[in-house]
Coordinates of C-alpha atoms in Angstrom, one line a residue:
X15 CA -12.5 148.0 -38.1
X16 CA -11.3 145.9 -35.2
X17 CA -7.9 144.4 -34.2
X18 CA -7.2 141.0 -32.8
X19 CA -4.3 140.9 -30.4
X20 CA -2.2 137.9 -31.4
X21 CA 1.4 136.9 -31.3
X22 CA 3.1 134.8 -34.0
X23 CA 5.1 131.7 -33.0
X24 CA 7.7 131.1 -35.8
X25 CA 8.7 127.7 -34.4
X26 CA 5.2 126.2 -34.7
X27 CA 4.2 128.5 -37.6
X28 CA 1.0 129.5 -35.8
X29 CA -0.6 132.4 -34.0
X30 CA -1.4 132.6 -30.3
X31 CA -4.8 134.2 -29.5
X32 CA -6.2 135.5 -26.2
X33 CA -9.4 133.7 -27.2
X34 CA -9.9 130.6 -29.3
X35 CA -12.9 132.0 -31.1
X36 CA -10.6 134.6 -32.7
X37 CA -8.5 132.0 -34.3
X38 CA -10.9 131.2 -37.2
X39 CA -11.6 134.8 -37.8
X40 CA -7.9 135.8 -38.2
X41 CA -7.0 132.7 -40.1
X42 CA -9.8 133.5 -42.7
X43 CA -8.5 137.1 -42.9
X44 CA -5.0 135.9 -43.5
X45 CA -6.1 133.4 -46.1
X46 CA -8.0 136.1 -48.1
X47 CA -5.0 138.5 -47.8
X48 CA -2.5 135.9 -49.0
X49 CA -4.8 134.9 -51.9
X50 CA -5.4 138.5 -53.1
X51 CA -1.7 139.4 -53.0
X52 CA -0.2 136.2 -54.4
X53 CA -2.8 134.1 -56.2
X54 CA -5.5 136.4 -57.5
X55 CA -5.3 136.4 -61.4
X56 CA -5.2 139.8 -63.0
X57 CA -7.6 138.5 -65.7
X58 CA -11.2 137.9 -64.7
X59 CA -11.7 134.9 -67.0
X60 CA -9.0 132.9 -65.2
X61 CA -10.6 133.6 -61.8
X62 CA -14.1 132.7 -63.0
X63 CA -12.9 129.3 -64.4
X64 CA -11.3 128.4 -61.1
X65 CA -14.3 129.5 -59.0
X66 CA -16.9 127.8 -61.2
X67 CA -14.8 124.6 -61.3
X68 CA -13.9 124.4 -57.7
X69 CA -16.4 126.5 -55.8
X70 CA -18.7 124.9 -53.2
X71 CA -21.9 126.1 -51.5
X72 CA -21.6 126.2 -47.8
X73 CA -24.5 124.9 -45.5
X74 CA -27.1 127.5 -44.6
X75 CA -26.9 128.8 -41.0
X76 CA -30.0 128.5 -39.0
X77 CA -31.9 131.6 -38.0
X78 CA -31.3 132.6 -34.4
X79 CA -34.3 132.3 -32.1
X80 CA -33.5 135.7 -30.6
X81 CA -31.1 138.5 -31.0
X82 CA -29.2 140.0 -28.1
X83 CA -30.3 143.4 -26.8
X84 CA -28.1 146.4 -27.4
X85 CA -25.5 147.1 -24.7
X86 CA -26.7 149.4 -21.9
X87 CA -26.1 153.0 -22.6
X88 CA -26.1 152.7 -26.4
X89 CA -28.6 155.0 -28.0
X90 CA -30.2 153.4 -31.0
X91 CA -31.1 156.8 -32.4
X92 CA -33.7 157.6 -35.0
X93 CA -34.0 156.9 -38.7
X94 CA -33.2 160.1 -40.6
X95 CA -35.9 161.5 -42.9
X96 CA -35.5 162.9 -46.4
X97 CA -36.1 166.4 -45.1
X98 CA -33.5 166.0 -42.4
X99 CA -31.0 165.1 -45.0
X100 CA -31.9 168.1 -47.1
X101 CA -33.6 165.9 -49.7
X102 CA -37.2 165.8 -51.2
X103 CA -39.3 162.7 -51.3
X104 CA -38.3 160.5 -54.2
X105 CA -40.3 160.8 -57.4
X106 CA -40.9 157.6 -59.3
X107 CA -40.6 157.5 -63.1
X108 CA -43.1 155.2 -64.7
X109 CA -40.6 154.3 -67.4
X110 CA -38.1 152.9 -64.8
X111 CA -36.9 149.3 -65.4
X112 CA -36.2 149.1 -61.7
X113 CA -38.8 150.6 -59.3
X114 CA -36.7 149.9 -56.2
X115 CA -37.8 149.6 -52.6
X116 CA -35.4 149.3 -49.8
X117 CA -35.3 146.7 -47.1
X118 CA -34.9 142.9 -46.7
X119 CA -38.6 142.3 -47.2
X120 CA -38.6 143.8 -50.6
X121 CA -35.4 141.9 -51.4
X122 CA -36.9 138.6 -50.6
X123 CA -40.0 139.5 -52.6
X124 CA -37.9 140.3 -55.6
X125 CA -36.1 136.9 -55.2
X126 CA -39.4 135.1 -55.1
X127 CA -40.7 137.0 -58.1
X128 CA -37.6 136.4 -60.2
X129 CA -37.0 132.7 -59.4
X130 CA -40.5 131.3 -58.7
X131 CA -43.3 133.6 -59.7
X132 CA -42.1 134.3 -63.2
X133 CA -39.2 131.8 -63.6
X134 CA -37.3 134.6 -65.3
X135 CA -34.1 133.0 -64.3
X136 CA -34.6 130.4 -66.9
X137 CA -34.0 132.9 -69.7
X138 CA -31.4 135.1 -68.0
X139 CA -28.6 134.4 -70.5
X140 CA -30.9 135.2 -73.4
X141 CA -32.3 138.4 -71.9
X142 CA -29.5 139.8 -69.8
X143 CA -28.6 142.4 -72.3
X144 CA -32.1 143.8 -72.4
X145 CA -32.9 147.5 -72.0
X146 CA -36.7 147.7 -71.3
X147 CA -38.7 146.0 -68.6
X148 CA -38.4 144.8 -65.0
X149 CA -37.4 141.2 -65.6
X150 CA -34.6 141.2 -68.3
X151 CA -32.1 140.9 -65.4
X152 CA -32.2 139.9 -61.8
X153 CA -32.2 143.5 -60.4
X154 CA -30.8 142.2 -57.1
X155 CA -27.9 144.6 -57.1
X156 CA -29.1 147.3 -54.7
X157 CA -29.9 144.9 -52.0
X158 CA -26.7 142.9 -52.6
X159 CA -24.7 146.2 -52.3
X160 CA -26.2 146.8 -48.9
X161 CA -26.0 143.2 -47.7
X162 CA -29.8 142.8 -47.5
X163 CA -29.8 139.4 -49.3
X164 CA -27.3 136.7 -50.0
X165 CA -24.9 136.6 -52.9
X166 CA -26.0 134.4 -55.7
X167 CA -23.7 133.7 -58.7
X168 CA -21.8 136.9 -58.3
X169 CA -18.4 135.8 -59.5
X170 CA -17.5 139.2 -61.1
X171 CA -18.8 141.2 -58.0
X172 CA -16.6 139.1 -55.7
X173 CA -13.7 139.3 -58.1
X174 CA -13.7 143.1 -57.9
X175 CA -13.8 143.0 -54.1
X176 CA -10.6 140.8 -54.2
X177 CA -9.1 143.3 -56.7
X178 CA -9.8 146.1 -54.2
X179 CA -8.1 144.1 -51.5
X180 CA -5.1 143.4 -53.7
X181 CA -4.5 146.9 -55.1
X182 CA -6.0 149.1 -52.3
X183 CA -6.2 152.8 -53.2
X184 CA -4.7 152.2 -56.6
X185 CA -8.2 151.5 -57.8
X186 CA -8.9 155.3 -57.5
X187 CA -5.7 156.5 -59.1
X188 CA -5.8 158.2 -62.5
X189 CA -3.2 155.7 -64.0
X190 CA -5.1 152.7 -62.7
X191 CA -3.8 149.2 -61.8
X192 CA -1.4 149.2 -64.7
X193 CA 0.1 152.6 -63.8
X194 CA -0.5 153.5 -67.4
X195 CA -0.2 157.1 -68.4
X196 CA -3.1 158.3 -70.6
X197 CA -3.6 162.0 -71.5
X198 CA -7.1 162.2 -70.1
X199 CA -9.1 165.4 -70.7
X200 CA -11.2 167.3 -68.1
X201 CA -13.4 169.2 -70.5
X202 CA -16.4 170.0 -68.3
X203 CA -18.5 171.1 -71.2
X204 CA -18.2 167.6 -72.7
X205 CA -18.6 166.0 -69.3
X206 CA -21.8 167.9 -68.5
X207 CA -23.2 167.0 -71.9
X208 CA -22.5 163.3 -71.1
X209 CA -23.9 163.3 -67.6
X210 CA -27.1 165.2 -68.6
X211 CA -27.8 163.1 -71.6
X212 CA -27.0 165.8 -74.1
X213 CA -24.3 164.2 -76.2
X214 CA -26.8 164.0 -79.1
X215 CA -25.8 160.4 -79.6
X216 CA -29.3 158.9 -78.9
X217 CA -28.2 155.6 -77.4
X218 CA -25.8 157.3 -75.0
X219 CA -28.3 160.0 -74.1
X220 CA -31.1 157.5 -73.4
X221 CA -29.0 155.6 -70.9
X222 CA -27.7 158.7 -69.1
X223 CA -31.3 160.1 -68.8
X224 CA -32.5 156.8 -67.4
X225 CA -29.7 157.0 -64.8
X226 CA -30.5 160.6 -63.8
X227 CA -34.2 160.0 -63.5
X228 CA -34.3 156.6 -61.8
X229 CA -30.8 155.8 -60.3
X230 CA -30.5 152.7 -62.5
X231 CA -29.0 151.7 -65.8
X232 CA -28.7 148.3 -67.5
X233 CA -25.4 146.5 -67.6
X234 CA -25.3 147.0 -71.4
X235 CA -25.9 150.7 -71.0
X236 CA -23.2 151.1 -68.4
X237 CA -20.6 149.5 -70.6
X238 CA -21.5 151.7 -73.5
X239 CA -21.6 155.1 -71.8
X240 CA -18.3 154.3 -70.0
X241 CA -16.7 153.4 -73.3
X242 CA -18.1 156.6 -74.9
X243 CA -16.8 158.8 -72.1
X244 CA -13.3 157.3 -72.0
X245 CA -12.7 156.2 -75.6
X246 CA -14.7 158.6 -77.7
X247 CA -14.6 161.7 -75.6
X248 CA -11.2 160.9 -74.0
X249 CA -12.4 162.2 -70.6
X250 CA -10.9 161.3 -67.2
X251 CA -12.5 158.0 -66.3
X252 CA -12.8 159.1 -62.6
X253 CA -15.4 161.8 -63.6
X254 CA -17.7 159.0 -64.9
X255 CA -17.0 156.7 -61.9
X256 CA -17.9 159.5 -59.4
X257 CA -21.1 160.3 -61.3
X258 CA -22.1 156.7 -61.2
X259 CA -21.3 156.6 -57.5
X260 CA -23.4 159.7 -56.9
X261 CA -26.5 158.4 -58.7
X262 CA -26.6 154.6 -58.8
X263 CA -29.0 153.0 -56.2
X264 CA -26.9 149.8 -56.5
X265 CA -23.5 151.5 -56.1
X266 CA -20.8 149.2 -54.9
X267 CA -17.3 150.7 -54.6
X268 CA -15.2 147.8 -55.9
X269 CA -17.6 146.9 -58.7
X270 CA -18.0 150.5 -59.9
X271 CA -14.4 151.5 -59.9
X272 CA -13.2 148.1 -61.1
X273 CA -15.5 148.2 -64.1
X274 CA -14.5 151.8 -64.9
X275 CA -10.9 150.9 -64.8
X276 CA -11.7 148.0 -67.1
X277 CA -13.6 150.3 -69.5
X278 CA -10.7 152.8 -69.5
X279 CA -8.2 150.1 -70.4
X280 CA -6.1 150.5 -67.3
X281 CA -7.6 147.8 -65.1
X282 CA -8.1 144.0 -65.4
X283 CA -8.4 143.7 -69.2
X284 CA -5.8 142.2 -71.5
X285 CA -7.5 144.0 -74.4
X286 CA -6.4 147.5 -73.5
X287 CA -7.8 149.1 -76.7
X288 CA -11.3 147.7 -76.3
X289 CA -13.9 150.1 -77.6
X290 CA -17.7 150.0 -78.2
X291 CA -19.2 151.2 -81.4
X292 CA -22.2 153.3 -80.2
X293 CA -24.2 152.9 -83.4
X294 CA -23.7 149.2 -83.7
X295 CA -24.5 148.7 -80.1
X296 CA -27.7 150.7 -80.4
X297 CA -28.8 148.7 -83.5
X298 CA -27.9 145.4 -81.9
X299 CA -29.6 145.9 -78.5
X300 CA -32.3 148.4 -79.4
X301 CA -32.8 147.6 -83.1
X302 CA -36.2 149.2 -83.4
X303 CA -35.3 152.2 -81.3
X304 CA -37.9 151.5 -78.6
X305 CA -35.5 152.2 -75.7
X306 CA -34.2 155.5 -77.2
X307 CA -37.8 156.5 -78.0
X308 CA -38.8 156.0 -74.4
X309 CA -36.0 158.2 -72.9
X310 CA -35.4 160.7 -75.7
X311 CA -39.0 161.9 -76.4
X312 CA -37.8 164.7 -78.8
X313 CA -37.0 161.9 -81.3
X314 CA -40.2 159.9 -80.9
X315 CA -41.4 160.7 -84.4
X316 CA -38.4 158.9 -86.0
X317 CA -39.3 155.3 -86.9
X318 CA -37.2 152.1 -86.4
X319 CA -33.5 152.0 -86.2
X320 CA -33.1 155.4 -87.9
X321 CA -33.6 157.0 -84.4
X322 CA -30.0 156.1 -83.6
X323 CA -28.6 158.4 -86.3
X324 CA -30.9 161.3 -86.8
X325 CA -28.2 163.5 -88.2
X326 CA -27.9 161.2 -91.3
X327 CA -31.6 161.5 -92.2
X328 CA -32.9 163.6 -95.1
X329 CA -34.7 166.9 -94.5
X330 CA -38.0 165.3 -95.6
X331 CA -37.6 162.4 -93.2
X332 CA -36.8 164.8 -90.3
X333 CA -39.8 167.0 -91.3
X334 CA -42.1 164.0 -91.2
X335 CA -40.8 163.1 -87.8
X336 CA -41.2 166.7 -86.6
X337 CA -37.5 166.9 -85.8
X338 CA -35.3 169.8 -86.6
X339 CA -31.6 169.2 -86.3
X340 CA -29.7 171.7 -84.1
X341 CA -33.1 172.8 -82.7
X342 CA -35.2 169.8 -81.6
X343 CA -32.1 167.7 -81.3
X344 CA -28.6 169.1 -82.1
X345 CA -25.9 167.2 -83.9
X346 CA -23.6 164.9 -81.9
X347 CA -20.8 166.4 -79.9
X348 CA -18.5 163.9 -81.6
X349 CA -18.7 161.3 -84.4
X350 CA -16.4 158.3 -84.6
X351 CA -15.4 157.2 -88.1
X352 CA -16.2 153.5 -87.4
X353 CA -19.9 154.4 -86.9
X354 CA -20.3 154.9 -90.7
X355 CA -19.9 151.1 -91.2
X356 CA -23.3 150.6 -89.6
X357 CA -25.3 153.7 -90.6
X358 CA -26.7 152.0 -93.7
X359 CA -27.6 148.8 -91.9
X360 CA -30.4 150.2 -89.7
X361 CA -33.6 148.3 -89.3
X362 CA -36.7 150.3 -90.1
X363 CA -39.2 147.7 -89.1
X364 CA -40.2 145.4 -86.2
X365 CA -37.7 142.9 -84.8
X366 CA -36.9 140.0 -87.0
X367 CA -39.0 136.8 -86.6
X368 CA -38.1 134.9 -83.5
X369 CA -36.8 137.9 -81.6
X370 CA -38.4 138.8 -78.3
X371 CA -38.5 142.5 -78.8
X372 CA -35.8 145.2 -78.9
X373 CA -34.2 144.0 -75.7
X374 CA -33.6 140.4 -76.7
X375 CA -30.1 139.1 -77.7
X376 CA -29.7 135.6 -79.3
X377 CA -27.5 133.1 -77.7
X378 CA -25.0 133.0 -80.5
X379 CA -24.3 136.7 -80.3
X380 CA -23.1 137.0 -76.7
X381 CA -20.3 139.4 -77.8
X382 CA -22.1 141.0 -80.7
X383 CA -21.8 144.8 -81.1
X384 CA -18.4 145.1 -79.6
X385 CA -15.5 146.5 -81.6
X386 CA -12.1 145.4 -80.4
X387 CA -9.2 147.5 -81.6
X388 CA -5.8 145.8 -80.9
X389 CA -3.6 148.2 -82.9
X390 CA -2.0 150.8 -80.6
X391 CA -1.3 152.9 -83.7
X392 CA -4.9 153.1 -84.8
X393 CA -6.5 156.5 -84.3
X394 CA -10.2 157.2 -83.9

């Protein structure tokens, strides 16, 4: 943090600076501060429409021919090692949807791969809710979080940064931005089951295990496990936010806490009772169960969409799959009544014709799988 010594001239409505080059810096800071406090909408959609309609791309700055040397007497130090930080060498998991490497070189290589080598950007909207594979989404987030590459079409990320500027430490408060009092629980047995992928709700467990073993989780997965922790288990949302902060390789403070507030219904969301149906989400975005089968190997013998609800299968079906409830895979820590609406609609075969596998989501179903509950009196 640095401070610019400046005096305000009320007669000319301007600031007096000791150096002219400081003027633009402080003017920009003041503009951002005023925007966040007085003009920033509390609903993301309103912000997005303004930005997309009026935003402009600034000219690219030229690369400097040389960089100034460090000041005399400043020790550049050494790069810490894993051992020095009390850590072991990272272990890669072959199932990872994001085998990340640090540094600008790797960031630029990923940009080249996604935009030019594969042209995966052309199908981003269709595939962004995928669960398996390297190219269903951009995977730029770790480098963006560390400033190793430029920001491209990151309206929501930037919005949460503005929200952080507007609300300050309130983004960490239990009652959130709305100062809404919710009777959050701190049941550590339930929390440990959630964070370790032992809720016995396969779609939740698969996502949590992927996070623990790779440091990454898809956007679809993050929305679901956050909803499950806050709306199904009723646990303090900050427990989940801190666990994400601890494990995510792409952790960004404003985005993480902003999204958790949103999921908990105490942030920037006019639909405060928004809740995801875990069974419908699993069937919509992993309809053949390939993603769950990949991360929950104890259920690999169950075919098709039945893998999302093993506790509903007959003894003969479980026996054929070599699954024993409460032994191989215990019953769920909780079941929500709305799940029953989708248990009999499971797919037992391959994806329908025209689908691109279990990670593909058709255009017309951009909001599919989300249950919105608007009644404050409805209990779950």
